[in-house]
mmCIF file of C-alpha atoms and ligand atoms in Angstrom:
data_model
loop_
_atom_site.group_PDB
_atom_site.id
_atom_site.type_symbol
_atom_site.label_atom_id
_atom_site.label_comp_id
_atom_site.label_asym_id
_atom_site.label_seq_id
_atom_site.Cartn_x
_atom_site.Cartn_y
_atom_site.Cartn_z
ATOM 1 C CA UNK A 1 49.530 65.266 1.427
ATOM 2 C CA UNK A 2 49.588 62.591 -1.231
ATOM 3 C CA UNK A 3 48.403 63.465 -4.746
ATOM 4 C CA UNK A 4 45.248 61.485 -4.711
ATOM 5 C CA UNK A 5 43.992 63.081 -1.508
ATOM 6 C CA UNK A 6 44.821 66.593 -2.821
ATOM 7 C CA UNK A 7 42.814 65.858 -6.067
ATOM 8 C CA UNK A 8 39.818 64.679 -4.038
ATOM 9 C CA UNK A 9 39.856 67.785 -1.871
ATOM 10 C CA UNK A 10 40.230 69.990 -4.963
ATOM 11 C CA UNK A 11 37.305 68.328 -6.654
ATOM 12 C CA UNK A 12 35.041 68.642 -3.569
ATOM 13 C CA UNK A 13 35.937 72.378 -3.391
ATOM 14 C CA UNK A 14 35.151 72.876 -7.079
ATOM 15 C CA UNK A 15 31.730 71.075 -6.709
ATOM 16 C CA UNK A 16 30.875 73.309 -3.762
ATOM 17 C CA UNK A 17 31.697 76.431 -5.686
ATOM 18 C CA UNK A 18 29.698 75.173 -8.738
ATOM 19 C CA UNK A 19 26.542 74.462 -6.647
ATOM 20 C CA UNK A 20 26.780 77.945 -4.988
ATOM 21 C CA UNK A 21 27.109 79.589 -8.412
ATOM 22 C CA UNK A 22 24.090 77.557 -9.821
ATOM 23 C CA UNK A 23 21.794 78.457 -6.918
ATOM 24 C CA UNK A 24 22.592 82.223 -7.292
ATOM 25 C CA UNK A 25 22.066 81.886 -11.060
ATOM 26 C CA UNK A 26 18.670 80.208 -10.621
ATOM 27 C CA UNK A 27 17.558 83.039 -8.160
ATOM 28 C CA UNK A 28 18.667 85.576 -10.786
ATOM 29 C CA UNK A 29 16.752 83.721 -13.424
ATOM 30 C CA UNK A 30 13.545 84.408 -11.428
ATOM 31 C CA UNK A 31 12.753 80.682 -10.837
ATOM 32 C CA UNK A 32 10.561 80.572 -7.673
ATOM 33 C CA UNK A 33 12.445 79.013 -4.810
ATOM 34 C CA UNK A 34 10.659 77.562 -1.665
ATOM 35 C CA UNK A 35 11.303 80.011 1.110
ATOM 36 C CA UNK A 36 12.528 78.038 4.169
ATOM 37 C CA UNK A 37 11.271 80.824 6.437
ATOM 38 C CA UNK A 38 7.570 80.507 5.468
ATOM 39 C CA UNK A 39 5.039 77.726 5.306
ATOM 40 C CA UNK A 40 5.155 78.030 1.501
ATOM 41 C CA UNK A 41 8.351 75.929 1.845
ATOM 42 C CA UNK A 42 8.485 72.444 3.247
ATOM 43 C CA UNK A 43 9.746 73.456 6.662
ATOM 44 C CA UNK A 44 7.071 73.856 9.380
ATOM 45 C CA UNK A 45 7.104 77.191 11.096
ATOM 46 C CA UNK A 46 5.842 78.221 14.619
ATOM 47 C CA UNK A 47 2.826 80.108 13.241
ATOM 48 C CA UNK A 48 -0.821 79.325 13.745
ATOM 49 C CA UNK A 49 -4.051 81.359 13.697
ATOM 50 C CA UNK A 50 -2.291 84.622 13.059
ATOM 51 C CA UNK A 51 0.118 84.166 16.061
ATOM 52 C CA UNK A 52 3.740 83.353 16.127
ATOM 53 C CA UNK A 53 6.503 83.949 13.595
ATOM 54 C CA UNK A 54 9.094 82.147 11.551
ATOM 55 C CA UNK A 55 11.996 80.306 13.166
ATOM 56 C CA UNK A 56 15.187 81.473 11.395
ATOM 57 C CA UNK A 57 17.171 78.831 13.298
ATOM 58 C CA UNK A 58 19.336 77.196 14.424
ATOM 59 C CA UNK A 59 16.695 74.439 14.591
ATOM 60 C CA UNK A 60 16.174 70.710 14.471
ATOM 61 C CA UNK A 61 13.740 70.453 11.509
ATOM 62 C CA UNK A 62 13.282 66.678 11.881
ATOM 63 C CA UNK A 63 12.032 66.994 15.397
ATOM 64 C CA UNK A 64 9.866 69.952 14.408
ATOM 65 C CA UNK A 65 8.306 67.929 11.639
ATOM 66 C CA UNK A 66 7.473 65.095 14.090
ATOM 67 C CA UNK A 67 5.979 67.496 16.669
ATOM 68 C CA UNK A 68 3.913 70.111 14.794
ATOM 69 C CA UNK A 69 1.585 70.615 17.795
ATOM 70 C CA UNK A 70 4.511 71.426 20.045
ATOM 71 C CA UNK A 71 5.978 73.869 17.512
ATOM 72 C CA UNK A 72 2.609 75.541 16.804
ATOM 73 C CA UNK A 73 0.010 74.477 19.429
ATOM 74 C CA UNK A 74 -3.692 74.728 18.761
ATOM 75 C CA UNK A 75 -5.246 77.832 20.383
ATOM 76 C CA UNK A 76 -7.006 75.649 22.965
ATOM 77 C CA UNK A 77 -3.675 74.655 24.488
ATOM 78 C CA UNK A 78 -2.926 76.717 27.585
ATOM 79 C CA UNK A 79 -0.590 76.843 30.595
ATOM 80 C CA UNK A 80 2.017 74.306 31.791
ATOM 81 C CA UNK A 81 1.285 70.628 31.374
ATOM 82 C CA UNK A 82 3.988 68.019 32.097
ATOM 83 C CA UNK A 83 5.774 66.437 29.051
ATOM 84 C CA UNK A 84 3.752 63.382 27.957
ATOM 85 C CA UNK A 85 6.005 61.958 25.255
ATOM 86 C CA UNK A 86 9.319 60.062 25.203
ATOM 87 C CA UNK A 87 10.620 58.283 22.098
ATOM 88 C CA UNK A 88 12.630 55.132 22.970
ATOM 89 C CA UNK A 89 15.118 56.503 20.336
ATOM 90 C CA UNK A 90 16.133 59.124 22.887
ATOM 91 C CA UNK A 91 16.807 56.499 25.586
ATOM 92 C CA UNK A 92 20.320 55.350 26.277
ATOM 93 C CA UNK A 93 20.725 51.811 25.040
ATOM 94 C CA UNK A 94 22.459 48.937 26.890
ATOM 95 C CA UNK A 95 24.123 46.625 24.408
ATOM 96 C CA UNK A 96 24.595 43.065 25.604
ATOM 97 C CA UNK A 97 26.330 40.066 23.926
ATOM 98 C CA UNK A 98 23.014 38.742 22.430
ATOM 99 C CA UNK A 99 20.618 41.706 22.399
ATOM 100 C CA UNK A 100 19.919 45.123 23.909
ATOM 101 C CA UNK A 101 17.577 46.955 26.137
ATOM 102 C CA UNK A 102 16.594 50.600 26.604
ATOM 103 C CA UNK A 103 14.158 52.163 29.157
ATOM 104 C CA UNK A 104 11.790 54.979 29.909
ATOM 105 C CA UNK A 105 11.667 55.712 33.685
ATOM 106 C CA UNK A 106 11.026 58.901 35.644
ATOM 107 C CA UNK A 107 14.495 59.893 34.708
ATOM 108 C CA UNK A 108 13.475 60.169 31.022
ATOM 109 C CA UNK A 109 9.841 61.000 31.526
ATOM 110 C CA UNK A 110 9.301 62.580 34.950
ATOM 111 C CA UNK A 111 5.475 62.422 34.880
ATOM 112 C CA UNK A 112 5.514 58.558 34.580
ATOM 113 C CA UNK A 113 5.466 57.832 38.289
ATOM 114 C CA UNK A 114 3.253 54.719 38.188
ATOM 115 C CA UNK A 115 4.953 52.783 35.429
ATOM 116 C CA UNK A 116 8.275 52.482 33.667
ATOM 117 C CA UNK A 117 8.846 50.889 30.243
ATOM 118 C CA UNK A 118 11.556 48.766 28.573
ATOM 119 C CA UNK A 119 12.158 47.940 24.910
ATOM 120 C CA UNK A 120 14.190 44.772 24.825
ATOM 121 C CA UNK A 121 15.722 42.757 21.992
ATOM 122 C CA UNK A 122 16.787 39.107 22.221
ATOM 123 C CA UNK A 123 18.668 37.734 19.225
ATOM 124 C CA UNK A 124 17.621 34.150 18.092
ATOM 125 C CA UNK A 125 18.130 31.732 20.991
ATOM 126 C CA UNK A 126 19.275 34.580 23.399
ATOM 127 C CA UNK A 127 18.470 34.478 27.094
ATOM 128 C CA UNK A 128 17.483 37.164 29.517
ATOM 129 C CA UNK A 129 18.955 35.415 32.557
ATOM 130 C CA UNK A 130 17.040 34.034 35.503
ATOM 131 C CA UNK A 131 16.165 37.015 37.717
ATOM 132 C CA UNK A 132 13.473 38.666 39.907
ATOM 133 C CA UNK A 133 12.652 42.181 41.030
ATOM 134 C CA UNK A 134 10.580 44.031 43.602
ATOM 135 C CA UNK A 135 7.963 45.363 41.121
ATOM 136 C CA UNK A 136 5.514 43.515 38.881
ATOM 137 C CA UNK A 137 6.447 43.045 35.167
ATOM 138 C CA UNK A 138 3.931 43.205 32.296
ATOM 139 C CA UNK A 139 5.176 42.197 28.884
ATOM 140 C CA UNK A 140 3.989 42.320 25.250
ATOM 141 C CA UNK A 141 5.739 40.479 22.311
ATOM 142 C CA UNK A 142 6.168 42.976 19.427
ATOM 143 C CA UNK A 143 8.377 40.816 17.207
ATOM 144 C CA UNK A 144 8.945 37.025 16.919
ATOM 145 C CA UNK A 145 8.336 34.434 19.654
ATOM 146 C CA UNK A 146 9.684 33.797 23.086
ATOM 147 C CA UNK A 147 9.695 31.207 25.864
ATOM 148 C CA UNK A 148 8.930 32.442 29.381
ATOM 149 C CA UNK A 149 9.473 30.665 32.728
ATOM 150 C CA UNK A 150 8.134 31.734 36.103
ATOM 151 C CA UNK A 151 8.129 30.134 39.516
ATOM 152 C CA UNK A 152 5.035 30.864 41.667
ATOM 153 C CA UNK A 153 5.068 31.351 45.459
ATOM 154 C CA UNK A 154 4.015 27.644 45.867
ATOM 155 C CA UNK A 155 7.118 26.271 44.239
ATOM 156 C CA UNK A 156 5.329 25.519 41.004
ATOM 157 C CA UNK A 157 7.223 26.147 37.686
ATOM 158 C CA UNK A 158 5.375 27.678 34.728
ATOM 159 C CA UNK A 159 6.770 27.499 31.091
ATOM 160 C CA UNK A 160 4.929 28.860 28.058
ATOM 161 C CA UNK A 161 5.657 29.859 24.457
ATOM 162 C CA UNK A 162 4.404 33.242 23.276
ATOM 163 C CA UNK A 163 4.049 34.754 19.830
ATOM 164 C CA UNK A 164 3.870 38.341 18.584
ATOM 165 C CA UNK A 165 0.757 39.957 20.182
ATOM 166 C CA UNK A 166 0.856 37.760 23.283
ATOM 167 C CA UNK A 167 1.600 38.976 26.770
ATOM 168 C CA UNK A 168 2.692 37.992 30.215
ATOM 169 C CA UNK A 169 2.650 39.169 33.837
ATOM 170 C CA UNK A 170 5.227 38.338 36.554
ATOM 171 C CA UNK A 171 4.174 39.416 40.087
ATOM 172 C CA UNK A 172 6.829 41.178 42.249
ATOM 173 C CA UNK A 173 9.585 38.801 43.548
ATOM 174 C CA UNK A 174 8.495 35.888 41.369
ATOM 175 C CA UNK A 175 11.707 34.522 39.701
ATOM 176 C CA UNK A 176 11.448 34.355 35.874
ATOM 177 C CA UNK A 177 13.399 34.192 32.570
ATOM 178 C CA UNK A 178 12.918 34.982 28.899
ATOM 179 C CA UNK A 179 14.406 33.224 25.856
ATOM 180 C CA UNK A 180 13.949 33.993 22.159
ATOM 181 C CA UNK A 181 13.016 31.310 19.656
ATOM 182 C CA UNK A 182 14.693 31.230 16.199
ATOM 183 C CA UNK A 183 13.720 33.153 13.023
ATOM 184 C CA UNK A 184 13.734 36.852 13.885
ATOM 185 C CA UNK A 185 14.433 36.209 17.606
ATOM 186 C CA UNK A 186 12.202 38.513 19.656
ATOM 187 C CA UNK A 187 11.591 42.101 20.666
ATOM 188 C CA UNK A 188 9.160 43.043 23.280
ATOM 189 C CA UNK A 189 7.921 45.786 25.602
ATOM 190 C CA UNK A 190 8.029 45.513 29.417
ATOM 191 C CA UNK A 191 6.072 47.684 31.779
ATOM 192 C CA UNK A 192 7.143 47.842 35.377
ATOM 193 C CA UNK A 193 4.598 48.738 37.995
ATOM 194 C CA UNK A 194 6.739 51.515 39.369
ATOM 195 C CA UNK A 195 7.846 54.535 37.282
ATOM 196 C CA UNK A 196 11.200 54.866 39.159
ATOM 197 C CA UNK A 197 12.193 51.162 38.545
ATOM 198 C CA UNK A 198 15.181 50.567 36.322
ATOM 199 C CA UNK A 199 15.781 47.432 34.311
ATOM 200 C CA UNK A 200 19.397 47.731 35.419
ATOM 201 C CA UNK A 201 18.450 47.138 39.110
ATOM 202 C CA UNK A 202 17.017 43.658 38.796
ATOM 203 C CA UNK A 203 18.248 40.754 40.975
ATOM 204 C CA UNK A 204 20.291 38.388 38.732
ATOM 205 C CA UNK A 205 21.085 34.792 39.469
ATOM 206 C CA UNK A 206 24.703 35.269 38.308
ATOM 207 C CA UNK A 207 25.059 38.457 40.344
ATOM 208 C CA UNK A 208 23.723 36.750 43.494
ATOM 209 C CA UNK A 209 26.142 33.783 43.046
ATOM 210 C CA UNK A 210 29.056 36.230 42.632
ATOM 211 C CA UNK A 211 28.267 37.956 45.916
ATOM 212 C CA UNK A 212 27.653 35.034 48.295
ATOM 213 C CA UNK A 213 30.527 33.486 50.059
ATOM 214 C CA UNK A 214 31.851 30.423 48.219
ATOM 215 C CA UNK A 215 31.803 28.196 51.361
ATOM 216 C CA UNK A 216 28.153 29.188 51.907
ATOM 217 C CA UNK A 217 27.246 28.346 48.312
ATOM 218 C CA UNK A 218 29.049 25.020 48.739
ATOM 219 C CA UNK A 219 27.165 24.265 52.018
ATOM 220 C CA UNK A 220 23.788 25.299 50.511
ATOM 221 C CA UNK A 221 24.093 23.098 47.483
ATOM 222 C CA UNK A 222 25.929 20.312 49.320
ATOM 223 C CA UNK A 223 28.919 20.328 46.891
ATOM 224 C CA UNK A 224 32.650 20.860 47.387
ATOM 225 C CA UNK A 225 33.813 24.467 47.173
ATOM 226 C CA UNK A 226 35.609 23.626 43.911
ATOM 227 C CA UNK A 227 32.192 23.218 42.245
ATOM 228 C CA UNK A 228 31.317 26.878 42.817
ATOM 229 C CA UNK A 229 34.759 28.445 42.321
ATOM 230 C CA UNK A 230 34.553 28.777 38.500
ATOM 231 C CA UNK A 231 31.293 30.661 38.081
ATOM 232 C CA UNK A 232 30.091 32.148 34.742
ATOM 233 C CA UNK A 233 31.957 35.260 33.654
ATOM 234 C CA UNK A 234 31.234 38.191 33.666
ATOM 235 C CA UNK A 235 29.481 38.248 37.020
ATOM 236 C CA UNK A 236 26.282 39.623 35.398
ATOM 237 C CA UNK A 237 25.228 37.539 32.425
ATOM 238 C CA UNK A 238 22.125 39.663 31.793
ATOM 239 C CA UNK A 239 21.428 38.935 28.078
ATOM 240 C CA UNK A 240 23.687 36.170 26.764
ATOM 241 C CA UNK A 241 23.656 33.893 23.668
ATOM 242 C CA UNK A 242 21.897 30.516 23.837
ATOM 243 C CA UNK A 243 20.582 27.671 21.615
ATOM 244 C CA UNK A 244 17.010 27.908 20.427
ATOM 245 C CA UNK A 245 14.931 26.170 23.175
ATOM 246 C CA UNK A 246 12.719 23.191 22.639
ATOM 247 C CA UNK A 247 9.023 24.101 22.338
ATOM 248 C CA UNK A 248 7.822 21.195 24.481
ATOM 249 C CA UNK A 249 9.466 21.689 27.911
ATOM 250 C CA UNK A 250 8.749 19.283 30.710
ATOM 251 C CA UNK A 251 9.549 20.445 34.270
ATOM 252 C CA UNK A 252 9.322 18.639 37.646
ATOM 253 C CA UNK A 253 5.919 19.214 39.375
ATOM 254 C CA UNK A 254 6.437 18.185 43.029
ATOM 255 C CA UNK A 255 3.604 20.619 44.008
ATOM 256 C CA UNK A 256 1.486 20.302 40.894
ATOM 257 C CA UNK A 257 0.908 22.780 38.059
ATOM 258 C CA UNK A 258 0.567 26.519 38.829
ATOM 259 C CA UNK A 259 -3.151 27.302 39.210
ATOM 260 C CA UNK A 260 -2.764 30.585 37.334
ATOM 261 C CA UNK A 261 -1.047 31.065 33.960
ATOM 262 C CA UNK A 262 1.621 33.792 33.729
ATOM 263 C CA UNK A 263 1.272 34.028 29.905
ATOM 264 C CA UNK A 264 -1.750 35.156 27.878
ATOM 265 C CA UNK A 265 -2.310 34.227 24.248
ATOM 266 C CA UNK A 266 -3.967 37.439 23.098
ATOM 267 C CA UNK A 267 -2.984 36.851 19.452
ATOM 268 C CA UNK A 268 -5.665 34.167 19.297
ATOM 269 C CA UNK A 269 -8.441 36.502 20.462
ATOM 270 C CA UNK A 270 -11.086 38.385 18.670
ATOM 271 C CA UNK A 271 -11.394 42.165 19.436
ATOM 272 C CA UNK A 272 -13.426 43.113 22.494
ATOM 273 C CA UNK A 273 -14.951 45.952 20.487
ATOM 274 C CA UNK A 274 -15.090 46.673 16.766
ATOM 275 C CA UNK A 275 -16.701 49.172 14.490
ATOM 276 C CA UNK A 276 -15.910 50.849 11.106
ATOM 277 C CA UNK A 277 -13.448 53.191 12.943
ATOM 278 C CA UNK A 278 -11.236 50.419 14.424
ATOM 279 C CA UNK A 279 -10.851 47.755 17.103
ATOM 280 C CA UNK A 280 -10.027 47.429 20.748
ATOM 281 C CA UNK A 281 -8.683 44.335 22.573
ATOM 282 C CA UNK A 282 -8.961 44.499 26.300
ATOM 283 C CA UNK A 283 -7.114 42.170 28.621
ATOM 284 C CA UNK A 284 -7.681 42.349 32.327
ATOM 285 C CA UNK A 285 -7.950 40.117 35.341
ATOM 286 C CA UNK A 286 -11.319 38.725 34.261
ATOM 287 C CA UNK A 287 -9.595 36.859 31.416
ATOM 288 C CA UNK A 288 -5.984 36.873 32.767
ATOM 289 C CA UNK A 289 -6.387 36.308 36.528
ATOM 290 C CA UNK A 290 -2.750 36.666 37.467
ATOM 291 C CA UNK A 291 -2.323 40.125 36.066
ATOM 292 C CA UNK A 292 -1.744 43.252 38.097
ATOM 293 C CA UNK A 293 -1.996 45.424 34.923
ATOM 294 C CA UNK A 294 -4.611 45.855 32.270
ATOM 295 C CA UNK A 295 -4.401 46.608 28.619
ATOM 296 C CA UNK A 296 -6.405 48.170 25.887
ATOM 297 C CA UNK A 297 -4.753 47.571 22.498
ATOM 298 C CA UNK A 298 -6.312 50.062 20.136
ATOM 299 C CA UNK A 299 -6.326 50.167 16.338
ATOM 300 C CA UNK A 300 -7.763 53.321 14.743
ATOM 301 C CA UNK A 301 -8.329 53.430 11.007
ATOM 302 C CA UNK A 302 -7.292 56.525 8.972
ATOM 303 C CA UNK A 303 -9.612 59.499 9.535
ATOM 304 C CA UNK A 304 -10.887 58.207 12.877
ATOM 305 C CA UNK A 305 -9.951 58.581 16.529
ATOM 306 C CA UNK A 306 -10.096 57.028 19.941
ATOM 307 C CA UNK A 307 -12.895 59.035 21.500
ATOM 308 C CA UNK A 308 -12.527 61.698 24.219
ATOM 309 C CA UNK A 309 -12.300 59.928 27.620
ATOM 310 C CA UNK A 310 -10.303 59.534 30.891
ATOM 311 C CA UNK A 311 -9.302 56.995 33.476
ATOM 312 C CA UNK A 312 -8.969 56.501 37.255
ATOM 313 C CA UNK A 313 -5.431 55.291 36.785
ATOM 314 C CA UNK A 314 -2.373 56.686 34.953
ATOM 315 C CA UNK A 315 -2.096 55.417 31.358
ATOM 316 C CA UNK A 316 1.205 54.232 29.887
ATOM 317 C CA UNK A 317 1.188 54.203 26.087
ATOM 318 C CA UNK A 318 3.325 52.601 23.451
ATOM 319 C CA UNK A 319 2.816 53.420 19.726
ATOM 320 C CA UNK A 320 3.157 50.323 17.538
ATOM 321 C CA UNK A 321 2.114 51.693 14.132
ATOM 322 C CA UNK A 322 1.106 54.948 12.442
ATOM 323 C CA UNK A 323 0.929 58.433 14.019
ATOM 324 C CA UNK A 324 -1.413 60.272 16.394
ATOM 325 C CA UNK A 325 -2.366 63.597 17.927
ATOM 326 C CA UNK A 326 -3.381 63.714 21.574
ATOM 327 C CA UNK A 327 -4.508 66.612 23.642
ATOM 328 C CA UNK A 328 -4.431 66.241 27.385
ATOM 329 C CA UNK A 329 -6.695 68.572 29.421
ATOM 330 C CA UNK A 330 -5.186 68.876 32.899
ATOM 331 C CA UNK A 331 -7.887 70.917 34.749
ATOM 332 C CA UNK A 332 -7.594 74.580 35.907
ATOM 333 C CA UNK A 333 -7.540 75.858 32.328
ATOM 334 C CA UNK A 334 -4.445 73.973 31.220
ATOM 335 C CA UNK A 335 -4.067 71.725 28.246
ATOM 336 C CA UNK A 336 -1.240 70.559 25.867
ATOM 337 C CA UNK A 337 -1.236 68.703 22.517
ATOM 338 C CA UNK A 338 1.381 66.115 21.593
ATOM 339 C CA UNK A 339 2.186 64.164 18.407
ATOM 340 C CA UNK A 340 3.285 60.496 18.483
ATOM 341 C CA UNK A 341 4.936 58.115 15.986
ATOM 342 C CA UNK A 342 5.557 54.368 16.118
ATOM 343 C CA UNK A 343 8.235 53.720 18.828
ATOM 344 C CA UNK A 344 7.151 56.491 21.076
ATOM 345 C CA UNK A 345 6.008 56.185 24.743
ATOM 346 C CA UNK A 346 3.122 58.325 25.781
ATOM 347 C CA UNK A 347 1.906 58.858 29.338
ATOM 348 C CA UNK A 348 -1.426 60.365 30.503
ATOM 349 C CA UNK A 349 -1.918 60.919 34.268
ATOM 350 C CA UNK A 350 -5.307 59.756 35.812
ATOM 351 C CA UNK A 351 -8.256 62.080 35.284
ATOM 352 C CA UNK A 352 -6.600 63.986 32.386
ATOM 353 C CA UNK A 353 -9.146 64.079 29.658
ATOM 354 C CA UNK A 354 -7.650 62.881 26.286
ATOM 355 C CA UNK A 355 -8.201 61.372 22.832
ATOM 356 C CA UNK A 356 -5.955 59.856 20.225
ATOM 357 C CA UNK A 357 -6.612 60.953 16.561
ATOM 358 C CA UNK A 358 -5.112 59.091 13.661
ATOM 359 C CA UNK A 359 -3.236 61.828 11.825
ATOM 360 C CA UNK A 360 -1.810 59.578 9.130
ATOM 361 C CA UNK A 361 -2.875 57.605 6.061
ATOM 362 C CA UNK A 362 -2.293 54.143 7.634
ATOM 363 C CA UNK A 363 -3.793 52.448 10.630
ATOM 364 C CA UNK A 364 -2.773 53.786 14.075
ATOM 365 C CA UNK A 365 -2.086 51.144 16.653
ATOM 366 C CA UNK A 366 -1.116 51.789 20.252
ATOM 367 C CA UNK A 367 -1.517 50.216 23.642
ATOM 368 C CA UNK A 368 -2.916 51.750 26.751
ATOM 369 C CA UNK A 369 -1.540 49.985 29.873
ATOM 370 C CA UNK A 370 -2.831 50.558 33.414
ATOM 371 C CA UNK A 371 -1.381 49.611 36.842
ATOM 372 C CA UNK A 372 -4.604 48.067 37.815
ATOM 373 C CA UNK A 373 -6.110 44.611 37.281
ATOM 374 C CA UNK A 374 -9.101 46.204 35.432
ATOM 375 C CA UNK A 375 -9.588 49.329 33.290
ATOM 376 C CA UNK A 376 -11.743 52.217 34.477
ATOM 377 C CA UNK A 377 -12.676 54.167 31.386
ATOM 378 C CA UNK A 378 -15.036 57.168 31.360
ATOM 379 C CA UNK A 379 -16.451 58.174 27.981
ATOM 380 C CA UNK A 380 -17.243 61.895 27.763
ATOM 381 C CA UNK A 381 -19.926 61.377 25.170
ATOM 382 C CA UNK A 382 -21.591 58.397 26.843
ATOM 383 C CA UNK A 383 -21.582 60.252 30.235
ATOM 384 C CA UNK A 384 -23.441 63.186 28.676
ATOM 385 C CA UNK A 385 -25.713 60.741 26.866
ATOM 386 C CA UNK A 386 -27.079 59.125 29.965
ATOM 387 C CA UNK A 387 -27.005 62.180 32.333
ATOM 388 C CA UNK A 388 -30.416 63.954 32.867
ATOM 389 C CA UNK A 389 -30.653 66.050 29.681
ATOM 390 C CA UNK A 390 -31.369 69.427 31.327
ATOM 391 C CA UNK A 391 -28.054 69.196 33.289
ATOM 392 C CA UNK A 392 -26.071 68.758 29.951
ATOM 393 C CA UNK A 393 -28.101 71.248 27.928
ATOM 394 C CA UNK A 394 -28.026 73.973 30.652
ATOM 395 C CA UNK A 395 -24.379 73.321 31.476
ATOM 396 C CA UNK A 396 -23.040 73.727 27.940
ATOM 397 C CA UNK A 397 -25.881 75.589 26.195
ATOM 398 C CA UNK A 398 -26.004 73.005 23.354
ATOM 399 C CA UNK A 399 -28.816 72.557 20.913
ATOM 400 C CA UNK A 400 -31.413 69.710 20.875
ATOM 401 C CA UNK A 401 -29.758 68.515 17.608
ATOM 402 C CA UNK A 402 -26.483 68.059 19.611
ATOM 403 C CA UNK A 403 -28.334 66.313 22.375
ATOM 404 C CA UNK A 404 -29.972 63.847 19.930
ATOM 405 C CA UNK A 405 -26.415 62.743 18.792
ATOM 406 C CA UNK A 406 -25.207 61.697 22.230
ATOM 407 C CA UNK A 407 -24.672 57.942 22.546
ATOM 408 C CA UNK A 408 -26.063 55.835 25.398
ATOM 409 C CA UNK A 409 -23.334 53.251 25.100
ATOM 410 C CA UNK A 410 -19.498 53.776 24.942
ATOM 411 C CA UNK A 411 -18.302 54.437 21.446
ATOM 412 C CA UNK A 412 -14.590 53.726 22.211
ATOM 413 C CA UNK A 413 -13.556 54.764 18.650
ATOM 414 C CA UNK A 414 -15.315 57.341 16.357
HETATM 415 MN MN1 MN B 501 12.005 40.728 34.746
HETATM 416 MN MN1 MN B 502 -6.925 56.540 27.484
#
């Protein structure tokens, strides 16, 4: 061991001994210390309403702090409810030469049978190669801007430029591509219309060329075999570097323009619903005819919540800003409460009653995505507000004052 290294190790050992001595000394001095085994300290404990006990560890305190309602559930939680939370940070990432992609399928979140999600990054100018797949793809730009292309089933090419807050839909089998513009490049969320579907199983142009006989390719494209013998390497290009594309792209139109746009400029829109508690943007097939998915982009101001409701379809959520608490009631006396932060995926099966409460000091923003061209939303309060009053009053034994508060229209956010 050289002298310098020995000196460093000696000094580290000395510092450790000194800090141990000082903490013993401060206890001896009677200075109050936060007890990590009680809620008087800063560490959350699995105790609530007189139940539970401290967790002496080992424990992952950072995860406990992010999930206080798993650690110490409210007394209304009961029974076994499927896990409804998956942070993209726990997904395995796929690093590519000009970006990355990570996914949440039924492997990560078993309950998410109707939809799978992808968080993808394209560096400035980067290209997600020409490809297609057997499930519809819904997309939402979270950072920067992007150029999309899609060929429809009538041989008509669609090209559009999308900004943060815009979205797209590519029906199953329709070939398409994505390319980031400059500046920050782009990051976006994809939702596939099948929870088992993996981003790693798409049909890639480069992969197809690598696996068709060279003489067949030559015959198909009416070129000598030498023209197809030096194909791009590696055989899957996937996400590769490119030059920032022009914004004004002209493409041949032998069959005219596509009758339906595959991009939707939601960032230009006013909210569908707005009150002092927040806003909701709804995009469905009435405004975006090509879509096989529908969206509610929800912003909830501090102190407010997305009201208690349910849907006829499973709901795939992505949290964009802030933090939330959500309880899912799953029938038969079972319910579970989850906490979400920006970057988390949430999933609520159809019919499960739920809400999303802003538990932070900043706006909560999340998206509700449904594998359906339109949203079916049932408001608990509005249902009770328009039902014959004796049914509600007798059913729940509530007061006339309670009845007088029931809304006749859907509150959305309260
Ligand atoms: Mn795709
Ligand atoms: Mn919902």
